[in-house]
Amino acid sequence: MAADIKFYLGIFDDEHKLLSATRAAQQSGFDIYDCYTPYAVHGLDQAMGLAHSKLGWIALFGGLLGFVVALHLQIWTSAYNWPINVGGKPYISLPAFIPITFELTVLLCGLIGLGGMITLGKLGPTLRPSVIGKHGCTSHRFILALRSYNQNLDLGAAHNLLLHHGAMECKWYEES
Amino acid sequence: MVDATLQILRPPLVEGNPPLAQITDEVCQPLERFPGKAWWLAFLTALSALGLGTVAVIYLIATGVGVWGLNNTVGWAFDITNFVFWVGIGHAGTLISAILFLLRQKWRTSINRAAEAMTIFAVCCAGIFPLMHMGRVWFGAYWMLPLPNALGPLWVNFRSPLLWDVFAISTYLTISAVFWFVGLIPDMAAIRDRAVHPIRKAIFSILALGWNGSNRAWSHYEKLYLILAGLSTPLVLSVHTIVSFDFATSVIPGWHTTIFPPYFVAGAIFSGFAMVLMLLIITRKVLSFEKYITIRHLEAMCKVILVTGMMVGLAYSTEFFIAWYSGNLYERYAFINRAFGPFAFSYWIMVSCNVLSPQIFWFKRFRQNIPVMFVMTIFVNIGMWFERFVIIVTSLHRDFLPSSWSMYRPTWVEFAILIGSFGLFFTLFLLFVRVLPVINMAEVKTVLKEGKEEAHGGGH
């Protein structure tokens, strides 16, 4: 039997109210599912207790891959596959290979970084975006979503906490 | 805390401190109503220019590069001038979106979207010229890219700056587009959520990648934005450096100088800012965005134009001094010929537009006067186009042997393609202001005054 998962949403009109509510919810041990905001709110990661994004490592891998691919491509084509003497320069003219190595490093770092962001952020082209983030939170609302797993959410405490920190509205949300 | 103090002393970045919902409404409204007369007039003008350019390009490709005014001595002229000009225009966008981001210049938030769009369109315009310059464009892919082929395989020459250019420009275009797209994701989600028409909703649903404002996604998003800004900063410097290598690594007097990379980069930022300023003056007026793109933003751009204009001026005088100081007769002649030879008019247009005219921006009165700014942006663009013309044509038309000296006279085809490239640029930009939000809503909302009161050190 599938677990009964529901979300209790607190809807705010201000980032500071959301921040203080999230901090309080984190301290009181509520299961914070996510926050939904129209812009990146600073300090929210810490308030939610999120770990640092691992995206930097993915991008670093992309950069290293680009570096290796670029050098390999240039050295293999210029010195091994079909060596041509250009103005008496060495077949492996490393200084002349630097610009393209740099460009491909940047290119793959950026593209793989983008792919990493899409994967880690669970994004992707879709006609039916998750509606939990609706209620205007791409425009002007801030939402704190607390998760209830098999009705383990202390509804009274959650409701009080959200209202205490200035929630305009609290409501249940169930993913269909 | 220093940050908070500065915010109090300076005028706000968004006038009137509007509520968040109003920002979304005001930025999205121009996209949701039928365009007005001014837009159609501008669009049809741009489209006509593009049409003229297209006719000229078809004629060129069908006939051959002989329809240009090039000859054995002057093998590069309008084509490469336009290429360098447009690549340069693109640089301001990346400077605003990446370098000012790393430097935490918050005023960039209102203008970065338009500037990045401009970058992408300018690089598209730039890309056309080297392609056509090669003559038989249908072989272009084999000449430019290391594609396997039946001639050995015979590979491209990785030691040539022209090939570095291929990689630099295409990387620049790709990374700028990624940067632009990533910035657009939250705003496209906002448009999706307010869209009424089902087709509009479907298009923006797909483009917004299911973005719903989740902070877990924001956390990765912010990281990617930082990485892209960090990547674009050396990238933008590398692109015009490599463009300048096309000249600097040759042996032509007037080209073979080590000052070229910084000189080209400064010139690129100079011309790019002038173009951004021109576009923003028009955009803020037509879309009534005076509240978001304030006089303070325009004034800051004027200051950048003044500074980079003087850097370019310093480069002009350094070049001249070194030409004399080097004791190299050919180098000396190249510079005397620039200033007093048959193309002297272009040299003096360049100096007066790029070095003398920006000096009026020393005065606050002119930095805040929109008609003056607008005229200045046109001057700077003319000046910077002529700078590339001076570098390319005057250096080539008289090099070492007087027996090979020649003159250059452009034909109507070259003018038509130049006009066509402006047509392409403005057509794309006008379409952009119709379909996508010109102001980065998600970033502008972070620089509102109310977001400042509780000091959240560190800015972005």
XYZ file of C-alpha atoms in Angstrom:
636
model
C 0.000 0.000 0.000
C 1.330 3.391 -0.948
C 2.183 5.654 1.947
C -0.196 8.488 2.658
C 1.797 11.610 1.797
C 0.236 15.026 2.089
C 1.600 18.531 2.321
C 0.541 21.326 4.589
C 1.241 24.656 2.895
C 1.840 27.993 4.560
C 1.482 30.865 2.119
C 3.357 34.091 2.860
C 3.640 37.457 1.153
C 7.149 38.285 2.294
C 10.517 36.551 2.218
C 11.364 37.433 5.825
C 8.204 35.804 7.150
C 8.977 32.704 5.120
C 12.547 32.675 6.426
C 11.567 32.924 10.077
C 8.797 30.332 9.662
C 11.205 27.945 7.961
C 13.843 28.408 10.659
C 11.258 27.770 13.357
C 9.867 24.715 11.551
C 13.369 23.320 11.154
C 14.095 23.832 14.870
C 10.787 22.301 15.926
C 11.623 19.214 13.888
C 8.912 19.451 11.221
C 9.526 17.563 8.000
C 10.165 20.474 5.610
C 9.378 19.234 2.128
C 10.337 22.381 0.224
C 9.891 26.129 -0.066
C 8.541 27.848 -3.163
C 9.643 31.386 -3.927
C 9.520 33.803 -6.883
C 13.234 34.538 -6.539
C 16.217 33.004 -4.793
C 15.869 33.902 -1.118
C 19.219 34.132 0.600
C 19.606 32.179 3.779
C 16.760 29.832 2.900
C 19.123 26.952 2.171
C 20.525 27.182 5.705
C 17.066 27.678 7.182
C 15.864 24.508 5.466
C 19.037 22.687 6.404
C 19.931 21.962 2.774
C 23.418 20.724 1.995
C 25.563 22.716 -0.440
C 24.746 22.047 -4.071
C 26.959 19.392 -5.628
C 26.694 21.098 -8.986
C 30.212 22.505 -8.720
C 31.678 19.004 -8.907
C 29.585 18.135 -11.950
C 30.702 21.306 -13.710
C 34.311 20.602 -12.743
C 34.007 17.177 -14.310
C 32.590 18.790 -17.465
C 35.484 21.208 -17.597
C 38.095 18.478 -17.183
C 36.373 16.406 -19.840
C 36.439 19.362 -22.249
C 40.132 19.909 -21.503
C 41.032 16.296 -22.221
C 38.825 16.022 -25.310
C 40.252 19.226 -26.786
C 43.890 18.274 -26.243
C 43.288 14.765 -27.489
C 41.493 15.973 -30.612
C 44.215 18.447 -31.496
C 47.182 16.218 -30.768
C 45.700 13.168 -32.470
C 44.664 14.979 -35.659
C 47.804 17.147 -35.930
C 50.481 14.646 -34.916
C 49.169 11.093 -35.359
C 46.301 10.701 -37.779
C 47.638 12.860 -40.625
C 50.684 14.907 -39.595
C 51.332 17.953 -41.768
C 54.346 20.218 -41.447
C 53.011 23.761 -40.995
C 55.799 26.317 -41.254
C 58.297 23.977 -39.583
C 56.361 24.016 -36.315
C 56.371 20.890 -34.168
C 53.484 18.499 -34.781
C 52.463 18.855 -31.166
C 52.531 22.676 -30.887
C 51.120 22.929 -27.391
C 51.051 26.730 -27.032
C 49.002 26.968 -30.234
C 46.591 24.386 -28.891
C 45.828 26.353 -25.733
C 43.076 28.654 -27.095
C 40.904 25.812 -28.392
C 41.600 23.775 -25.248
C 40.356 26.692 -23.180
C 37.252 27.186 -25.299
C 36.235 23.517 -25.186
C 36.876 23.398 -21.435
C 34.468 26.281 -20.957
C 31.958 24.864 -23.425
C 31.664 21.429 -21.860
C 31.787 22.825 -18.334
C 28.814 25.077 -19.141
C 26.781 22.487 -21.013
C 27.341 19.695 -18.517
C 26.657 22.193 -15.722
C 23.320 23.004 -17.359
C 22.529 19.306 -17.669
C 23.482 18.850 -14.016
C 21.221 21.678 -12.889
C 18.304 20.222 -14.845
C 18.912 16.768 -13.361
C 19.571 17.817 -9.757
C 16.739 20.352 -9.788
C 14.394 17.681 -11.208
C 13.533 19.902 -14.153
C 12.663 18.982 -17.697
C 10.329 19.994 -20.508
C 6.813 19.219 -19.365
C 3.291 20.244 -20.204
C 2.109 19.591 -16.665
C 4.318 21.334 -14.117
C 3.859 20.309 -10.499
C 1.024 22.415 -9.121
C 2.329 22.490 -5.564
C 4.280 25.538 -6.558
C 1.230 27.360 -7.911
C -0.649 29.888 -5.822
C 1.389 32.712 -7.360
C 4.759 31.643 -6.034
C 6.415 32.260 -9.402
C 5.227 35.846 -9.082
C 4.703 37.206 -5.571
C 3.959 34.477 -2.994
C 6.267 32.485 -0.732
C 5.254 28.994 0.285
C 6.517 26.666 2.978
C 5.456 23.049 2.402
C 5.528 20.705 5.399
C 5.257 17.003 4.666
C 2.875 14.709 6.444
C 3.859 11.045 6.163
C 1.065 8.668 7.183
C -0.604 11.515 9.102
C 2.427 12.095 11.322
C 2.133 15.901 11.085
C 1.042 17.609 14.286
C -1.545 19.748 12.547
C -2.295 22.065 15.457
C 1.367 22.882 16.067
C 2.054 23.353 12.366
C -0.919 25.634 11.929
C 0.077 27.733 14.932
C 3.662 27.986 13.790
C 2.721 29.129 10.302
C 0.193 31.673 11.524
C 2.548 32.907 14.225
C 5.139 33.744 11.569
C 2.642 35.631 9.458
C 1.177 33.117 7.002
C -1.736 34.601 5.062
C -3.267 31.230 4.437
C -2.696 27.585 5.366
C -4.039 24.680 3.376
C -3.647 21.006 2.663
C -2.260 19.884 -0.628
C -2.288 16.334 -1.966
C -0.304 15.232 -5.010
C -2.612 13.485 -7.444
C 26.513 46.116 6.532
C 28.494 48.379 4.227
C 26.152 47.203 1.524
C 23.062 48.280 3.448
C 24.513 51.755 4.067
C 25.228 52.243 0.391
C 21.691 51.257 -0.471
C 20.334 54.003 1.733
C 22.550 56.692 0.302
C 21.957 55.806 -3.317
C 18.707 56.275 -5.188
C 16.707 53.035 -5.383
C 17.262 50.683 -8.309
C 13.532 50.368 -8.895
C 11.581 53.577 -8.497
C 8.518 53.631 -6.269
C 9.246 50.301 -4.573
C 6.348 48.471 -6.254
C 4.876 45.299 -4.733
C 6.042 42.007 -6.237
C 2.801 41.246 -8.063
C 2.895 44.630 -9.757
C 6.381 43.941 -11.102
C 5.178 40.694 -12.669
C 2.177 42.490 -14.162
C 4.111 45.402 -15.548
C 6.903 43.339 -17.059
C 4.553 40.762 -18.587
C 1.897 43.112 -19.902
C 3.750 44.192 -23.068
C 3.915 40.501 -24.027
C 0.214 39.953 -23.589
C -1.244 42.750 -25.679
C -1.143 43.321 -29.407
C 1.901 45.408 -30.373
C 1.346 49.094 -31.053
C 2.055 51.170 -34.142
C 5.569 52.139 -33.057
C 6.567 48.495 -32.786
C 5.145 47.591 -36.187
C 6.845 50.559 -37.812
C 10.182 49.597 -36.299
C 9.685 45.937 -37.103
C 8.775 46.511 -40.737
C 11.742 48.856 -41.171
C 14.080 46.258 -39.684
C 12.511 43.530 -41.771
C 12.975 45.570 -44.957
C 16.631 46.082 -44.136
C 16.945 42.357 -43.538
C 15.224 41.706 -46.877
C 17.676 43.962 -48.685
C 20.566 42.153 -47.023
C 19.111 38.772 -47.955
C 18.842 39.772 -51.619
C 22.463 40.925 -51.544
C 23.589 37.683 -49.881
C 21.769 35.543 -52.439
C 23.333 37.569 -55.257
C 26.726 37.206 -53.592
C 26.476 33.452 -53.143
C 25.076 32.907 -56.633
C 27.790 35.032 -58.264
C 30.880 34.886 -56.054
C 32.880 37.270 -53.881
C 33.888 39.159 -57.031
C 30.791 41.292 -56.482
C 32.585 42.828 -53.517
C 35.180 45.548 -53.970
C 38.035 43.339 -52.739
C 41.214 42.922 -54.771
C 44.507 41.043 -54.424
C 45.899 43.629 -52.027
C 42.832 44.359 -49.951
C 41.530 40.848 -49.321
C 39.667 41.741 -46.120
C 37.473 44.805 -45.915
C 33.769 45.251 -45.146
C 33.231 41.575 -44.412
C 35.798 41.290 -41.631
C 35.126 44.845 -40.433
C 31.482 43.908 -39.916
C 32.461 40.638 -38.280
C 34.722 42.310 -35.712
C 32.188 45.094 -35.202
C 29.346 42.716 -34.377
C 31.442 40.438 -32.177
C 32.489 43.536 -30.276
C 28.878 44.644 -29.810
C 28.180 41.309 -28.181
C 30.740 41.845 -25.444
C 28.747 44.291 -23.371
C 26.026 41.728 -22.760
C 28.384 39.255 -21.186
C 30.147 41.989 -19.287
C 26.858 43.097 -17.749
C 25.569 39.602 -17.080
C 28.774 37.939 -15.888
C 31.432 40.414 -14.800
C 29.064 42.837 -13.079
C 27.426 39.830 -11.409
C 30.740 38.706 -9.950
C 31.472 42.293 -8.906
C 28.032 42.428 -7.232
C 26.872 45.464 -9.149
C 23.187 45.249 -8.402
C 22.177 47.786 -11.038
C 22.783 45.121 -13.655
C 19.544 43.321 -12.756
C 17.257 45.623 -14.754
C 19.327 45.527 -17.892
C 21.021 42.137 -18.042
C 18.241 40.323 -19.890
C 18.169 42.831 -22.767
C 21.955 42.984 -22.849
C 22.302 39.200 -23.049
C 19.718 39.041 -25.826
C 21.682 41.674 -27.662
C 24.853 39.605 -27.257
C 23.296 36.557 -28.843
C 21.801 38.490 -31.752
C 25.054 40.371 -32.348
C 27.050 37.138 -32.430
C 24.544 35.717 -34.936
C 25.116 38.776 -37.133
C 28.880 38.414 -36.728
C 28.842 34.754 -37.706
C 27.422 35.482 -41.149
C 30.420 37.446 -42.360
C 33.302 34.952 -42.090
C 31.009 32.351 -43.665
C 30.289 34.500 -46.703
C 33.853 35.700 -46.822
C 34.982 32.127 -47.527
C 33.239 32.261 -50.892
C 31.827 28.793 -51.353
C 29.772 28.698 -48.179
C 28.534 25.184 -48.825
C 32.031 23.890 -48.060
C 32.159 25.973 -44.898
C 31.658 23.130 -42.454
C 34.638 21.225 -43.879
C 36.888 24.249 -43.752
C 35.959 25.267 -40.265
C 35.295 22.114 -38.280
C 37.465 19.042 -37.733
C 35.079 16.735 -39.616
C 36.223 13.336 -40.887
C 36.555 13.502 -44.674
C 37.806 11.481 -47.643
C 40.969 13.540 -48.204
C 43.273 11.656 -45.918
C 41.445 12.641 -43.681
C 42.875 16.109 -43.981
C 42.229 17.986 -40.764
C 41.824 21.684 -40.074
C 44.950 23.540 -38.938
C 44.762 23.897 -35.179
C 47.696 26.326 -35.202
C 45.712 28.982 -37.049
C 44.046 31.831 -35.152
C 41.247 31.712 -37.708
C 40.354 28.253 -36.477
C 40.657 29.403 -32.858
C 38.083 31.987 -33.822
C 35.645 29.315 -34.971
C 35.842 27.635 -31.592
C 35.840 30.892 -29.639
C 32.799 32.355 -31.397
C 30.759 29.162 -31.312
C 31.567 28.563 -27.633
C 30.699 32.168 -26.908
C 27.381 31.892 -28.706
C 26.521 28.633 -26.938
C 27.482 29.732 -23.440
C 25.754 33.110 -23.855
C 22.612 31.319 -24.999
C 22.799 28.943 -22.014
C 23.302 31.861 -19.638
C 20.354 33.692 -21.174
C 18.128 30.642 -21.105
C 18.967 29.812 -17.495
C 18.125 33.380 -16.511
C 14.828 33.070 -18.353
C 13.619 29.848 -16.693
C 11.970 31.400 -13.582
C 10.505 34.243 -15.616
C 9.094 31.898 -18.233
C 7.485 29.936 -15.402
C 5.877 33.169 -14.209
C 4.511 33.794 -17.700
C 3.258 30.207 -17.879
C 1.403 30.583 -14.605
C -0.418 33.705 -15.749
C -1.002 32.598 -19.341
C -4.642 32.349 -20.365
C -4.412 31.009 -23.894
C -3.741 27.222 -23.875
C -1.142 27.365 -26.663
C 0.758 30.110 -24.877
C 0.579 28.090 -21.683
C 1.844 24.967 -23.444
C 4.789 26.751 -25.076
C 5.914 28.349 -21.839
C 5.320 25.119 -19.907
C 7.813 23.355 -22.119
C 10.311 26.213 -22.110
C 10.169 26.728 -18.347
C 11.206 23.084 -17.791
C 8.566 22.559 -15.132
C 10.023 25.256 -12.890
C 7.832 25.823 -9.852
C 9.995 28.000 -7.645
C 11.162 25.101 -5.474
C 14.004 26.183 -3.249
C 15.773 22.863 -3.781
C 15.903 23.801 -7.463
C 16.860 27.409 -6.658
C 19.836 26.141 -4.710
C 21.267 24.369 -7.785
C 20.126 27.201 -10.022
C 22.068 29.786 -8.062
C 25.139 27.579 -8.177
C 24.871 27.167 -11.948
C 24.414 30.905 -12.372
C 27.593 31.518 -10.403
C 29.492 28.909 -12.423
C 28.287 30.347 -15.717
C 29.236 33.854 -14.616
C 32.668 32.601 -13.623
C 33.070 30.834 -16.977
C 31.790 33.700 -19.078
C 34.159 36.218 -17.562
C 37.378 34.689 -18.949
C 35.419 33.565 -22.013
C 34.414 37.079 -23.008
C 38.007 38.246 -22.605
C 39.253 35.282 -24.638
C 36.864 35.844 -27.522
C 37.993 39.290 -28.527
C 41.575 38.376 -27.668
C 41.362 35.574 -30.204
C 39.680 37.867 -32.736
C 42.613 40.231 -32.308
C 45.019 37.286 -32.835
C 43.624 37.023 -36.375
C 45.533 40.234 -36.968
C 48.252 40.262 -34.348
C 49.819 36.930 -35.332
C 50.302 38.063 -38.928
C 53.267 40.084 -40.216
C 51.361 43.045 -41.699
C 52.584 46.449 -40.425
C 49.867 47.918 -38.215
C 48.577 44.471 -37.271
C 51.638 42.805 -35.799
C 51.396 44.369 -32.329
C 51.115 42.906 -28.847
C 48.722 45.633 -27.691
C 45.901 44.172 -29.765
C 44.205 41.850 -27.256
C 43.550 44.405 -24.468
C 42.912 47.108 -27.046
C 40.289 44.987 -28.806
C 38.605 43.928 -25.587
C 38.321 47.531 -24.353
C 36.960 48.611 -27.733
C 34.458 45.775 -27.712
C 33.095 46.754 -24.307
C 32.995 50.384 -25.409
C 30.947 49.710 -28.534
C 28.806 47.101 -26.830
C 27.795 49.455 -24.047
C 26.886 52.087 -26.595
C 24.616 49.598 -28.354
C 23.011 48.409 -25.096
C 22.432 52.003 -24.075
C 20.803 52.778 -27.418
C 18.511 49.759 -27.227
C 17.563 50.444 -23.617
C 16.773 54.104 -24.236
C 14.308 53.003 -26.914
C 12.958 50.016 -24.973
C 12.301 51.854 -21.718
C 10.450 54.555 -23.616
C 8.365 52.278 -25.845
C 7.462 49.769 -23.106
C 7.236 52.435 -20.341
C 9.927 50.806 -18.232
C 11.279 54.102 -16.854
C 10.624 52.781 -13.365
C 12.929 49.791 -13.848
C 15.553 51.181 -16.194
C 16.187 54.409 -14.356
C 18.409 57.368 -15.138
C 20.812 55.829 -12.634
C 21.222 52.769 -14.855
C 21.767 54.902 -17.933
C 24.235 57.110 -16.097
C 26.251 54.101 -14.963
C 26.488 52.945 -18.568
C 27.642 56.401 -19.660
C 30.447 56.141 -17.116
C 31.526 52.797 -18.552
C 31.499 54.341 -22.029
C 33.657 57.221 -20.826
C 36.203 54.918 -19.197
C 36.452 52.437 -22.050
C 36.532 55.292 -24.567
C 39.621 56.619 -22.846
C 41.175 53.147 -22.770
C 40.682 52.985 -26.508
C 42.176 56.469 -26.825
C 45.183 55.340 -24.821
C 45.569 52.367 -27.154
C 45.468 54.627 -30.236
C 48.209 56.864 -28.878
C 50.313 53.951 -27.613
C 50.162 52.357 -31.050
C 51.278 55.561 -32.680
C 54.086 56.103 -30.193
C 55.354 52.537 -30.491
C 55.250 52.731 -34.281
C 57.672 55.652 -34.071
C 59.704 54.258 -31.164
C 60.174 50.839 -32.784
C 62.241 52.421 -35.543
C 60.578 50.080 -38.018
C 60.026 52.037 -41.252
C 57.082 49.938 -42.421
C 55.342 50.221 -39.088
C 55.921 53.990 -39.035
C 54.597 54.359 -42.528
C 51.504 52.303 -41.755
C 50.564 54.766 -39.027
C 51.407 57.910 -40.944
C 49.328 56.499 -43.783
C 46.442 55.863 -41.414
C 46.308 59.427 -40.204
C 47.277 61.266 -43.391
C 46.871 58.814 -46.275
C 43.923 58.317 -48.637
C 41.792 56.790 -45.849
C 42.603 59.578 -43.380
C 38.910 60.492 -43.149
C 38.163 57.143 -41.546
C 40.963 57.574 -39.016
C 39.724 60.991 -37.949
C 36.098 59.849 -37.779
C 37.334 57.084 -35.474
C 39.304 59.459 -33.232
C 36.583 62.062 -32.973
C 33.767 59.608 -32.333
C 35.622 57.312 -29.945
C 38.022 59.536 -28.049
C 36.810 63.118 -28.241
C 33.022 62.861 -28.151
C 32.689 60.608 -25.053
C 34.508 63.286 -23.034
C 31.193 65.104 -22.570
C 30.273 62.318 -20.173
C 32.564 63.937 -17.618
C 29.581 66.201 -16.946
C 26.694 64.821 -14.925
C 24.305 67.037 -16.896
C 25.059 65.098 -20.087
C 25.162 61.707 -18.380
C 21.548 62.318 -17.393
C 20.366 63.830 -20.655
C 18.698 61.168 -22.764
C 18.828 62.879 -26.193
C 22.557 63.558 -25.683
C 23.128 59.922 -24.695
C 21.238 58.683 -27.709
C 23.269 60.764 -30.137
C 26.445 59.643 -28.371
C 25.582 55.975 -28.765
C 25.241 56.501 -32.515
C 28.578 58.342 -32.613
C 30.302 55.559 -30.707
C 28.901 52.892 -32.987
C 30.011 54.783 -36.072
C 33.413 55.366 -34.504
C 33.899 51.745 -33.569
C 32.859 50.500 -36.987
C 35.459 52.833 -38.493
C 38.075 51.661 -36.013
C 37.848 48.163 -37.467
C 37.779 49.580 -40.988
C 40.935 51.607 -40.265
C 42.756 48.648 -38.777
C 41.840 46.300 -41.599
C 41.792 48.369 -44.780
C 44.482 50.984 -44.172
C 46.942 48.333 -43.026
C 46.310 46.109 -46.021
C 46.097 48.609 -48.844
C 49.708 49.756 -48.455
C 52.033 47.227 -46.878
C 55.648 46.480 -47.807
C 56.005 46.767 -51.596
C 54.676 49.937 -53.214
C 54.159 47.891 -56.404
C 51.432 45.946 -54.644
C 49.688 48.980 -53.162
C 46.090 49.380 -54.080
C 42.883 51.203 -53.184
C 39.653 49.773 -51.939
C 36.187 50.886 -52.949
C 33.149 49.079 -51.520
C 30.306 48.092 -53.830
C 26.560 48.303 -53.243
C 26.535 44.636 -52.277
C 28.803 45.285 -49.306
C 26.667 48.202 -48.134
C 23.504 46.134 -48.604
C 24.890 43.275 -46.507
C 25.970 45.708 -43.782
C 22.467 47.220 -43.726
C 21.035 43.705 -43.798
C 23.023 42.743 -40.697
C 21.515 45.706 -38.825
C 18.142 44.556 -40.127
C 18.714 41.065 -38.747
C 19.870 42.438 -35.409
C 16.890 44.746 -34.920
C 14.393 42.198 -36.252
C 15.578 39.680 -33.673
C 15.624 42.260 -30.901
C 12.117 43.498 -31.695
C 10.810 39.929 -31.712
C 12.539 39.382 -28.385
C 10.804 42.338 -26.710
C 7.484 40.954 -27.941
C 7.779 37.362 -26.754
C 10.043 37.341 -23.696
C 10.239 39.553 -20.613
C 12.773 42.322 -21.177
C 13.367 42.777 -17.445
C 14.690 39.896 -15.375
C 11.806 39.757 -12.905
C 13.336 37.152 -10.611
C 16.433 39.298 -10.168
C 14.781 42.705 -10.019
C 12.593 41.461 -7.188
C 15.720 40.797 -5.115
C 16.978 44.389 -5.305
C 13.807 46.020 -4.030
C 14.191 48.188 -0.978
C 12.050 45.973 1.202
C 14.399 43.106 0.495
C 17.214 45.180 1.920
C 16.014 45.969 5.408
C 17.004 42.716 6.979
C 20.661 42.708 6.035
C 21.440 39.424 4.319
C 25.179 39.894 3.901
C 26.860 38.715 0.777
C 24.338 39.951 -1.769
C 24.132 37.303 -4.445
